[in-house]
Amino acid sequence: MTIRLLPDELVNRIAAGEVVERPAAAVKELVENSIDAGAQRIDVVVRDGGRSLIAVSDDGAGMTPRELELAVERHATSKMPTDDLMAIATLGFRGEALPSIGAVSRLTLTSRPKDAASAFCLVIDGGRKGAPAPAAHPPGTRVEVRDLFFATPARLKFLKSPRTELSHIKDVLERLAMVHPQIAFSLTDAEREILRLPAAPGDLFDARLKRLSAIMGRDFADNALLIDAERDGIRLDGHAGLPTLNRGTSSLQFLFVNGRPVRDKLLFGAVRGAYRDFLASDRHPLLALFLNLPMAMVDVNVHPAKTEVRFRDPGLVRGLIVGALKHALAEAGHRASTSVADAALGAFQPGTGLGAGRAPGNYSTPPPRLSAGLAERGRDYQAPLMGFEGPPLAPGSGASGFEACDPVTGEISGEPPPDYPLGVARGQLHETYIVAQTGDGIVIVDQHAAHERLVYERMKKALDADGVARQGLLIPEVVELDPAAADRLVARAEEFAGLGLVIEAFGEGAVAVREVPALLGEIDVQGLIRDLADELAEMGEALALKERLGDVCGTMACHGSVRAGRRLNAEEMNALLREMEVTPHSGQCNHGRPTYVELKLADIEKLFGRR
Ligand code: ADP
Ligand code: MG
């Protein structure tokens, strides 16, 4: 047996298998090099999906003849001045892209530094390196890759159709373009223009949103929330779409770590977690998030293609993402639901069908007044088309001829309904909405939103008084988490016990839940613990749980509330209405959305042209 060192040519060819799996990977390496070289515009031309030609031209720093020769040597790089793997600030660093590509194709580099009188070019053919020769080229660099994989026929067989390879190339380029909105990009396939992205002007956020919507569609700009959060040296910014803008796949979710496009399970999971309350599990939001963290907190050297990363503290990163998205969505929740309500009510406006004239009346008179005592709670409700302001009607006076039902049992008594501000429940629609009749109108209650608010207020009251009653679980429930998240929860065990939640460590990366707050009733313990773990990661070590009590109670309330979709009987519905009337802030749920809307009879009558 003889042990021998493999020749460079063979090593490069083997490495090429890892670094350039397909044409798109070569495009990524070359364009990243142009970005690292400070280019302002980068033009990519391909032919046959990159198989016969990939040419990347830039107006960056350029290379001298000597640098050209070094650039194609294995592990030659200008980007690691300190030999410190922990301090990688550029996209490239391994110094293996050019030699790898050169080993499996016919590679031509043409380059001219900004202040140089002329350009030089260097050819590598299947790994055989030529000498630099003078050439004509403006300042910048052009890298031409012809017949990719001709030297490795096995790899050639695995290439998909030119159309598929081209779509991968486009995807790669779009991701890089999102990070660098100030750089102009173009992609041309033979003579066909596939992508043209002019340099986007404005500050980073403006420019980025322009670039994002040029790629993701106009809808995105109109429906995107700005994300801008920072914690413990980790910064997260970008734009996230409202839940109402969604897709059947996660293909329009773009995630970046320190300027690198990544496809990381942890990050996708965090996005899913944040939108869980707002979207069905088979729908996916649109977003582009940019995570920036100190080099020491992330390892980008996991895979040669560099799309995976490893975080020092995954729980912290997840917490930051989930927290920032949830906050943005909670703030937008009201805005979105208001516009939805306006649109829905607006659709009832007379005159929109069959040429009917606009109903006569006072559309422009002041807004309606809400029944006494409800004004404060109902302030989120924007009446879109009302114009009636009359004296409050006496109890039951507007309800002659209505059948009334007992506010507790729901039985029809024949008596006029008592004067409850939120009325008497008449029925439940779609197992989600309670419809109640008031003295002078109707009230529609979102049962989940309302109940969540009530549980939350009950919990805060119990805390102020004698503590939250607990309820033991017959069998302790074990929840698996990542170790950092589990540690964080356990460190707060005593504080949670005060809130009625008794947990303890259960081996590495898990907690056992023994008791839960009694007033939550039957709950999804797994979901609750995961959400609390996210919240802890987001709020960090410094804060006492008490200072974030509102959030913690809110999370618990959400898990302890009647879900939309549960059938309620009359007694339960009326009990909910009565409790809402005596509970402060019950007009909006913990996410700021209204818990009920009220329509006055006067307005309903107007809809039918009776007034
Ligand atoms: P890496 O990017 O990891 O350093 P590469 O093999 O991709 O390794 O490139 C090797 C070197 O060639 C780079 O470090 C850089 O100095 C030089 N280089 C490559 N492409 C360009 C370019 N478009 N403009 C200027 N210099 C370049
Ligand atoms: Mg490189």
XYZ file of C-alpha atoms and ligand atoms in Angstrom:
639
model
C 0.000 0.000 0.000
C 1.243 3.451 -0.864
C -0.033 6.618 0.771
C 0.249 9.592 -1.533
C -0.799 13.196 -1.540
C -3.468 13.779 -4.166
C -2.525 16.245 -6.898
C -4.122 19.696 -6.577
C -6.105 19.199 -9.735
C -7.896 16.188 -8.274
C -8.401 17.846 -4.874
C -9.983 20.825 -6.584
C -12.214 18.602 -8.641
C -13.403 16.803 -5.504
C -13.967 20.091 -3.706
C -15.881 21.392 -6.717
C -18.467 18.722 -6.024
C -19.155 20.391 -2.688
C -18.779 24.060 -3.565
C -20.487 24.072 -6.940
C -23.291 21.552 -6.918
C -25.025 23.216 -9.843
C -24.740 26.337 -12.020
C -26.627 28.430 -9.455
C -23.926 27.673 -6.879
C -21.250 28.969 -9.246
C -23.296 32.110 -9.867
C -23.598 32.610 -6.122
C -19.844 32.350 -5.579
C -19.023 34.708 -8.445
C -21.616 37.319 -7.512
C -20.532 37.187 -3.860
C -16.994 37.869 -5.035
C -18.250 40.915 -6.954
C -20.113 42.158 -3.882
C -17.019 41.626 -1.731
C -15.076 43.639 -4.328
C -17.359 46.638 -3.728
C -19.229 46.550 -7.044
C -22.062 49.020 -7.728
C -23.483 47.032 -10.611
C -23.336 43.335 -11.361
C -24.503 41.810 -14.624
C -24.981 38.099 -15.050
C -25.347 36.444 -18.443
C -26.061 32.725 -18.777
C -26.747 30.300 -21.591
C -28.541 26.936 -21.362
C -29.335 27.461 -17.700
C -25.656 28.141 -16.995
C -24.425 24.896 -18.462
C -22.618 26.322 -21.491
C -21.976 29.834 -20.150
C -22.003 31.849 -16.955
C -20.514 35.339 -17.186
C -20.455 37.734 -14.251
C -19.255 41.306 -14.828
C -18.759 43.897 -12.135
C -17.335 47.381 -11.645
C -15.570 46.471 -8.390
C -11.985 46.773 -7.215
C -10.456 44.505 -9.859
C -7.253 42.436 -9.679
C -3.656 42.921 -10.819
C -2.021 40.158 -12.901
C -0.311 38.847 -9.769
C -3.608 38.816 -7.890
C -5.250 37.008 -10.804
C -2.732 34.211 -10.455
C -3.218 33.971 -6.711
C -6.987 34.142 -6.919
C -7.170 30.761 -8.605
C -4.842 29.034 -6.144
C -6.514 26.779 -3.598
C -7.134 28.482 -0.231
C -5.810 31.766 -1.585
C -7.986 34.611 -0.372
C -7.679 38.313 0.322
C -10.471 38.101 2.872
C -8.966 36.613 6.024
C -6.319 39.096 7.076
C -6.197 37.687 10.630
C -6.510 33.889 10.300
C -9.429 34.171 12.713
C -12.419 32.017 11.762
C -14.422 33.925 14.373
C -13.995 37.235 12.561
C -15.340 36.566 9.089
C -16.956 39.712 7.728
C -17.032 39.065 3.979
C -19.172 36.635 2.012
C -16.191 34.626 0.775
C -13.429 33.363 3.009
C -12.552 29.832 2.038
C -10.603 30.798 -1.033
C -11.867 27.733 -2.867
C -14.547 28.955 -5.238
C -12.365 30.030 -8.157
C -9.985 27.042 -8.087
C -12.954 24.671 -7.724
C -14.853 26.184 -10.623
C -11.629 26.308 -12.633
C -11.130 22.586 -12.058
C -14.411 21.573 -13.669
C -14.859 24.135 -16.451
C -13.078 26.499 -18.839
C -12.640 29.600 -16.695
C -11.529 33.015 -17.907
C -10.867 35.891 -15.513
C -10.474 39.351 -16.998
C -9.774 42.159 -14.598
C -8.493 45.680 -14.259
C -7.956 47.526 -10.994
C -9.462 51.030 -10.894
C -6.167 52.889 -11.285
C -4.486 50.442 -13.688
C -3.730 51.375 -17.310
C -4.854 48.078 -18.763
C -6.584 44.806 -18.064
C -5.189 41.268 -17.878
C -6.821 37.951 -18.398
C -6.108 34.481 -17.124
C -7.460 31.182 -18.432
C -7.838 27.906 -16.566
C -8.977 24.955 -18.610
C -10.110 21.922 -16.640
C -7.650 22.846 -13.894
C -4.719 23.711 -16.159
C -3.636 27.247 -15.431
C -2.318 29.605 -18.125
C -0.296 32.800 -17.654
C -1.832 36.302 -17.370
C -2.035 38.062 -20.748
C -2.979 41.666 -21.587
C -6.630 42.183 -22.512
C -9.160 44.929 -23.080
C -11.623 45.559 -20.230
C -12.925 48.562 -18.285
C -12.116 48.815 -14.556
C -13.684 45.888 -12.745
C -13.803 42.156 -13.305
C -15.441 39.734 -15.698
C -15.479 36.052 -14.846
C -16.538 33.693 -17.591
C -17.321 30.061 -16.959
C -17.786 27.931 -20.073
C -18.882 24.295 -20.192
C -19.311 23.870 -16.479
C -18.748 20.254 -15.380
C -17.325 19.201 -18.750
C -14.447 17.706 -16.771
C -16.806 15.781 -14.476
C -19.377 14.045 -16.707
C -21.028 12.334 -13.733
C -22.009 15.685 -12.297
C -23.243 16.852 -15.672
C -25.786 14.025 -15.672
C -27.389 15.342 -12.503
C -28.203 18.744 -13.923
C -31.879 19.437 -14.443
C -33.403 21.126 -17.474
C -31.998 24.544 -18.458
C -35.273 26.087 -17.333
C -34.962 24.593 -13.833
C -31.311 25.548 -13.501
C -32.161 29.067 -14.639
C -34.836 29.386 -11.978
C -32.271 28.376 -9.322
C -29.899 31.013 -10.670
C -32.620 33.644 -10.528
C -33.446 32.650 -6.967
C -29.815 32.936 -5.877
C -29.466 36.330 -7.481
C -32.698 37.646 -5.974
C -31.611 36.659 -2.494
C -28.285 38.425 -2.852
C -30.024 41.453 -4.367
C -32.291 41.745 -1.314
C -29.292 42.247 0.939
C -27.761 44.874 -1.334
C -30.523 47.159 -2.621
C -27.945 49.841 -3.474
C -26.295 47.550 -6.064
C -27.873 47.228 -9.528
C -28.314 43.651 -10.735
C -29.337 42.085 -14.008
C -29.733 38.564 -15.294
C -29.912 37.668 -18.973
C -30.390 34.223 -20.483
C -29.012 34.290 -24.008
C -30.837 37.399 -25.275
C -33.740 37.250 -22.831
C -33.779 39.603 -19.855
C -34.796 37.606 -16.776
C -34.194 40.151 -14.054
C -33.451 43.853 -13.991
C -33.072 45.520 -10.614
C -31.892 49.123 -10.717
C -30.062 50.469 -7.683
C -32.779 51.414 -5.187
C -32.463 54.914 -3.727
C -33.239 56.130 -0.217
C -32.227 55.025 3.255
C -31.716 51.351 3.917
C -35.305 50.567 4.927
C -36.845 52.457 1.981
C -34.402 51.054 -0.508
C -34.852 47.581 0.830
C -38.635 47.672 0.726
C -38.438 48.879 -2.885
C -36.069 46.073 -3.754
C -38.188 43.501 -1.892
C -41.377 44.453 -3.654
C -39.596 44.512 -7.016
C -38.867 40.852 -6.316
C -41.844 39.677 -4.224
C -44.587 41.716 -5.895
C -46.309 45.066 -5.383
C -48.679 43.539 -2.815
C -45.804 43.085 -0.461
C -44.960 46.775 -0.147
C -48.614 47.577 0.648
C -48.955 44.846 3.251
C -45.573 44.784 4.953
C -44.785 45.663 8.547
C -41.422 47.095 9.433
C -39.462 44.866 11.788
C -36.713 46.504 13.785
C -35.612 44.911 17.048
C -32.439 44.465 19.008
C -31.386 42.416 22.015
C -28.078 41.502 23.599
C -26.147 42.615 20.544
C -28.404 40.746 18.109
C -30.226 42.907 15.630
C -33.226 41.867 13.588
C -34.718 44.027 10.886
C -36.635 43.628 7.682
C -40.228 43.507 6.535
C -42.936 40.992 7.376
C -46.238 40.649 5.561
C -49.621 40.862 7.261
C -51.175 37.431 7.793
C -53.862 38.283 5.239
C -51.143 38.154 2.574
C -50.159 34.503 2.483
C -49.129 31.632 0.254
C -49.391 27.866 0.176
C -45.611 27.456 0.473
C -42.824 29.203 2.328
C -41.023 30.066 -0.924
C -41.457 33.794 -0.349
C -39.783 33.711 3.060
C -36.275 35.070 2.853
C -33.910 34.848 5.789
C -30.437 36.298 6.066
C -27.759 35.992 8.706
C -25.045 38.635 8.616
C -25.855 39.359 5.005
C -25.853 35.718 3.936
C -28.980 34.120 2.543
C -29.682 31.048 4.670
C -32.248 28.282 4.752
C -32.215 27.410 8.374
C -34.736 25.186 10.137
C -34.527 27.124 13.367
C -35.350 30.395 11.635
C -38.253 28.976 9.633
C -39.583 27.411 12.826
C -39.486 30.756 14.602
C -41.488 32.373 11.796
C -44.059 29.606 11.966
C -44.306 30.034 15.734
C -44.867 33.766 15.487
C -47.679 33.489 12.948
C -49.281 30.434 14.541
C -52.169 32.361 16.069
C -52.891 34.219 12.851
C -52.600 31.675 10.084
C -53.734 28.160 9.323
C -50.857 25.700 9.463
C -50.812 25.170 5.698
C -50.549 28.878 4.884
C -47.304 30.827 4.946
C -46.594 34.521 5.330
C -44.284 36.526 3.053
C -41.282 38.115 4.666
C -37.628 39.047 4.466
C -35.751 39.156 7.747
C -32.167 40.189 8.266
C -30.429 38.967 11.367
C -27.132 40.549 12.328
C -25.127 39.248 15.231
C -21.531 39.332 16.442
C -19.345 36.755 14.694
C -18.692 35.057 18.008
C -22.404 34.223 18.366
C -22.760 32.388 15.086
C -20.766 29.864 13.097
C -21.130 30.254 9.339
C -18.533 27.615 8.571
C -20.918 24.668 8.782
C -21.170 23.812 5.104
C -19.142 24.920 2.053
C -22.249 26.297 0.359
C -22.827 28.250 3.559
C -26.623 28.189 3.669
C -26.698 26.675 7.144
C -25.567 28.423 10.290
C -25.083 27.411 13.881
C -26.054 29.772 16.685
C -24.334 29.893 20.034
C -27.724 30.415 21.721
C -30.531 29.213 19.432
C -33.210 29.987 22.027
C -32.208 33.623 22.176
C -32.365 34.003 18.404
C -35.701 32.228 18.209
C -37.072 34.356 21.019
C -36.007 37.576 19.361
C -37.633 36.625 16.061
C -40.857 35.327 17.577
C -41.106 38.322 19.884
C -40.436 40.961 17.235
C -42.886 39.419 14.773
C -45.590 38.952 17.380
C -45.306 42.539 18.543
C -45.509 43.874 15.015
C -48.501 41.659 14.266
C -50.259 42.566 17.502
C -49.919 46.240 16.696
C -51.166 45.684 13.185
C -53.999 43.406 14.318
C -56.269 46.303 15.069
C -55.437 48.119 11.871
C -56.091 45.061 9.772
C -59.315 44.120 11.467
C -60.624 47.670 11.266
C -60.085 47.814 7.567
C -61.698 44.413 7.187
C -64.739 45.561 9.210
C -65.004 48.779 7.244
C -64.880 46.918 4.010
C -67.499 44.422 5.133
C -69.902 47.060 6.398
C -69.215 49.257 3.418
C -70.332 46.431 1.209
C -73.813 46.769 2.687
C -74.109 50.347 1.618
C -77.221 50.961 -0.371
C -76.708 52.088 -3.874
C -73.955 49.696 -4.818
C -76.218 47.335 -6.713
C -78.694 47.718 -9.595
C -78.453 51.476 -9.866
C -80.293 52.182 -6.644
C -79.765 55.760 -5.522
C -77.940 56.585 -2.394
C -80.371 56.522 0.487
C -81.377 60.002 1.525
C -80.051 60.954 4.856
C -77.365 62.368 6.926
C -74.274 60.387 6.092
C -72.101 63.274 7.056
C -73.538 64.013 10.489
C -71.463 63.218 13.581
C -70.602 59.661 14.513
C -73.093 57.639 16.501
C -72.863 57.507 20.200
C -72.370 54.274 21.931
C -74.616 53.291 24.763
C -73.607 54.789 28.055
C -70.783 53.003 29.780
C -69.652 51.359 26.619
C -68.133 54.392 25.030
C -64.732 53.796 26.531
C -64.707 50.105 25.815
C -66.012 50.539 22.348
C -63.534 53.157 21.295
C -61.818 50.824 18.905
C -64.931 50.418 16.917
C -65.039 52.782 13.981
C -68.522 53.145 12.613
C -68.093 53.571 8.898
C -71.472 54.605 7.624
C -73.638 55.864 10.427
C -74.956 59.312 10.900
C -77.590 59.077 13.570
C -77.307 60.663 16.907
C -80.515 60.578 18.834
C -81.521 60.295 22.445
C -80.707 56.925 23.942
C -83.708 54.711 23.650
C -85.479 53.563 26.756
C -84.960 49.924 27.668
C -86.877 47.744 25.340
C -88.505 50.646 23.563
C -86.930 49.862 20.253
C -87.674 46.215 20.665
C -91.434 46.011 20.629
C -92.500 42.783 19.111
C -89.151 41.125 19.774
C -89.133 38.007 21.709
C -86.896 38.314 24.714
C -85.078 35.489 26.306
C -83.918 35.053 29.833
C -80.426 36.451 30.144
C -79.312 33.481 32.170
C -81.172 30.495 30.814
C -81.811 31.842 27.340
C -85.453 30.808 27.572
C -87.899 32.972 25.749
C -90.023 34.791 28.276
C -92.129 37.111 26.172
C -90.885 39.977 28.321
C -88.924 42.786 26.699
C -85.198 42.277 27.121
C -83.649 43.890 30.184
C -81.357 46.799 29.575
C -78.008 45.063 29.358
C -75.446 47.148 27.499
C -74.321 44.121 25.512
C -77.826 42.747 25.220
C -79.191 39.262 25.410
C -77.652 36.432 23.416
C -79.893 35.315 20.578
C -77.641 32.787 19.003
C -74.223 31.692 17.967
C -73.070 31.838 14.371
C -70.382 29.626 12.894
C -69.408 28.494 16.407
C -67.435 31.721 16.610
C -69.721 34.740 16.955
C -72.341 35.469 19.547
C -75.171 37.609 18.273
C -76.990 39.572 20.970
C -79.942 41.893 20.896
C -79.747 45.179 22.775
C -82.466 47.738 23.422
C -81.659 49.576 20.219
C -79.434 47.416 18.112
C -77.427 44.262 17.790
C -74.045 43.279 19.141
C -71.739 40.726 17.554
C -69.104 39.276 19.883
C -65.968 37.397 18.863
C -66.098 34.706 21.524
C -62.408 33.797 21.551
C -61.198 37.383 21.674
C -63.686 38.250 24.400
C -62.968 35.236 26.534
C -59.241 35.710 26.244
C -59.595 39.210 27.598
C -61.765 38.037 30.484
C -59.345 35.298 31.509
C -56.535 37.817 31.375
C -58.307 40.329 33.572
C -59.355 37.563 35.989
C -55.793 36.439 36.243
C -54.462 39.875 36.998
C -57.146 40.346 39.643
C -56.313 37.036 41.289
C -52.652 38.022 41.378
C -53.417 41.315 43.088
C -55.520 39.514 45.671
C -54.379 36.231 47.147
C -52.538 34.555 44.306
C -53.654 32.314 41.511
C -55.339 29.038 42.414
C -53.565 26.025 40.927
C -54.834 22.803 39.615
C -52.679 19.671 39.652
C -52.273 17.605 36.510
C -53.020 13.915 37.031
C -49.871 13.014 35.152
C -47.167 15.662 34.911
C -46.734 16.732 31.311
C -43.207 16.687 29.906
C -42.356 19.361 27.338
C -39.223 18.968 25.192
C -37.371 22.190 24.424
C -33.882 23.179 23.466
C -31.624 23.085 26.544
C -31.169 26.860 26.800
C -34.933 27.412 26.699
C -35.537 24.749 29.336
C -32.897 26.295 31.610
C -34.489 29.687 31.234
C -37.887 28.381 32.264
C -36.532 26.433 35.216
C -34.590 29.460 36.437
C -37.936 31.222 36.757
C -39.783 28.281 38.315
C -40.425 30.111 41.572
C -41.895 33.121 39.827
C -44.096 30.918 37.669
C -45.349 29.086 40.762
C -46.659 32.436 42.005
C -48.668 32.628 38.799
C -50.090 29.166 39.354
C -47.769 27.325 36.998
C -45.594 24.690 38.660
C -42.710 23.365 36.566
C -39.440 21.580 37.218
C -36.418 20.462 35.252
C -36.831 17.104 33.556
C -33.428 15.975 32.357
C -31.553 17.839 29.658
C -33.732 20.094 27.517
C -37.123 19.313 28.995
C -39.427 20.518 31.751
C -42.183 18.696 33.604
C -45.383 20.635 34.278
C -47.125 19.599 37.508
C -49.769 22.248 38.108
C -51.437 24.912 35.974
C -53.513 27.973 36.903
C -56.998 26.641 37.718
C -58.816 29.416 35.905
C -57.306 28.404 32.585
C -59.315 25.176 32.592
C -58.356 22.580 29.982
C -55.309 23.875 28.167
C -52.699 22.907 25.638
C -49.780 22.662 28.069
C -47.195 22.056 25.342
C -48.179 25.148 23.422
C -48.286 27.284 26.543
C -44.808 26.249 27.707
C -43.284 26.794 24.275
C -44.801 30.243 24.022
C -43.604 31.143 27.511
C -40.112 29.920 26.599
C -40.148 32.187 23.547
C -41.237 35.062 25.699
C -38.480 34.496 28.245
C -35.840 34.326 25.536
C -37.126 37.605 24.251
C -37.195 39.438 27.563
C -33.810 38.334 28.809
C -32.374 37.768 32.249
C -32.574 41.238 33.654
C -36.309 41.715 33.934
C -38.336 40.235 36.736
C -41.327 38.300 35.521
C -43.528 40.752 37.408
C -42.503 43.570 35.078
C -43.693 41.580 32.100
C -46.712 40.191 33.903
C -49.065 41.567 31.297
C -47.397 39.609 28.507
C -47.123 36.440 30.528
C -50.759 36.589 31.636
C -51.714 37.343 28.055
C -49.946 34.229 26.807
C -51.606 32.135 29.470
C -55.013 33.670 28.778
C -54.706 32.937 25.101
C -54.172 29.270 25.863
C -56.988 29.151 28.411
C -59.686 30.757 26.299
C -62.607 29.260 24.475
C -61.442 28.749 20.963
C -63.377 29.956 18.028
C -65.215 26.882 16.881
C -66.663 25.767 20.211
C -70.406 25.626 20.499
C -71.758 27.591 23.441
C -75.190 27.299 25.003
C -77.346 30.311 25.818
C -76.333 30.252 29.433
C -72.625 30.334 28.586
C -73.105 33.067 26.034
C -75.039 35.296 28.399
C -72.584 34.651 31.195
C -69.829 35.840 28.865
C -71.762 39.004 27.960
C -72.512 39.826 31.612
C -68.889 39.359 32.568
C -67.721 41.547 29.692
C -69.952 44.335 30.958
C -68.289 44.437 34.353
C -64.718 43.809 33.211
C -62.517 46.757 32.384
C -60.958 46.880 28.893
C -63.120 44.066 27.643
C -63.739 45.921 24.388
C -60.481 44.723 22.958
C -58.613 41.483 23.185
C -54.987 41.234 24.304
C -53.852 41.712 20.734
C -55.713 44.996 20.494
C -58.481 43.741 18.247
C -62.057 44.614 19.162
C -63.944 41.879 20.996
C -67.325 43.037 19.780
C -69.001 45.387 17.348
C -72.335 47.077 17.786
C -74.832 48.087 15.120
C -77.668 50.429 16.041
C -81.152 49.669 14.741
C -81.156 53.141 13.233
C -78.227 52.165 11.035
C -79.710 48.835 10.109
C -82.891 50.618 9.141
C -80.872 52.978 7.007
C -79.320 50.047 5.210
C -82.822 49.024 4.192
C -83.862 52.528 3.217
C -86.362 52.730 6.083
C -84.980 56.073 7.205
P -12.853 33.776 -1.461
O -13.982 34.574 -2.025
O -13.303 32.800 -0.433
O -11.708 34.615 -1.004
P -12.516 32.890 -4.150
O -11.859 31.686 -4.727
O -13.968 33.085 -4.428
O -12.271 32.837 -2.609
O -11.717 34.165 -4.634
C -10.344 34.275 -4.388
C -9.872 35.716 -4.362
O -9.975 36.292 -5.658
C -10.687 36.636 -3.490
O -10.271 36.608 -2.162
C -10.452 37.997 -4.137
O -9.284 38.587 -3.652
C -10.235 37.668 -5.596
N -11.476 37.922 -6.396
C -12.357 36.986 -6.826
N -13.360 37.550 -7.557
C -13.111 38.882 -7.600
C -13.783 40.020 -8.194
N -14.950 39.879 -8.887
N -13.238 41.243 -8.019
C -12.080 41.388 -7.323
N -11.402 40.356 -6.732
C -11.894 39.116 -6.858
Mg -15.520 33.820 -3.125
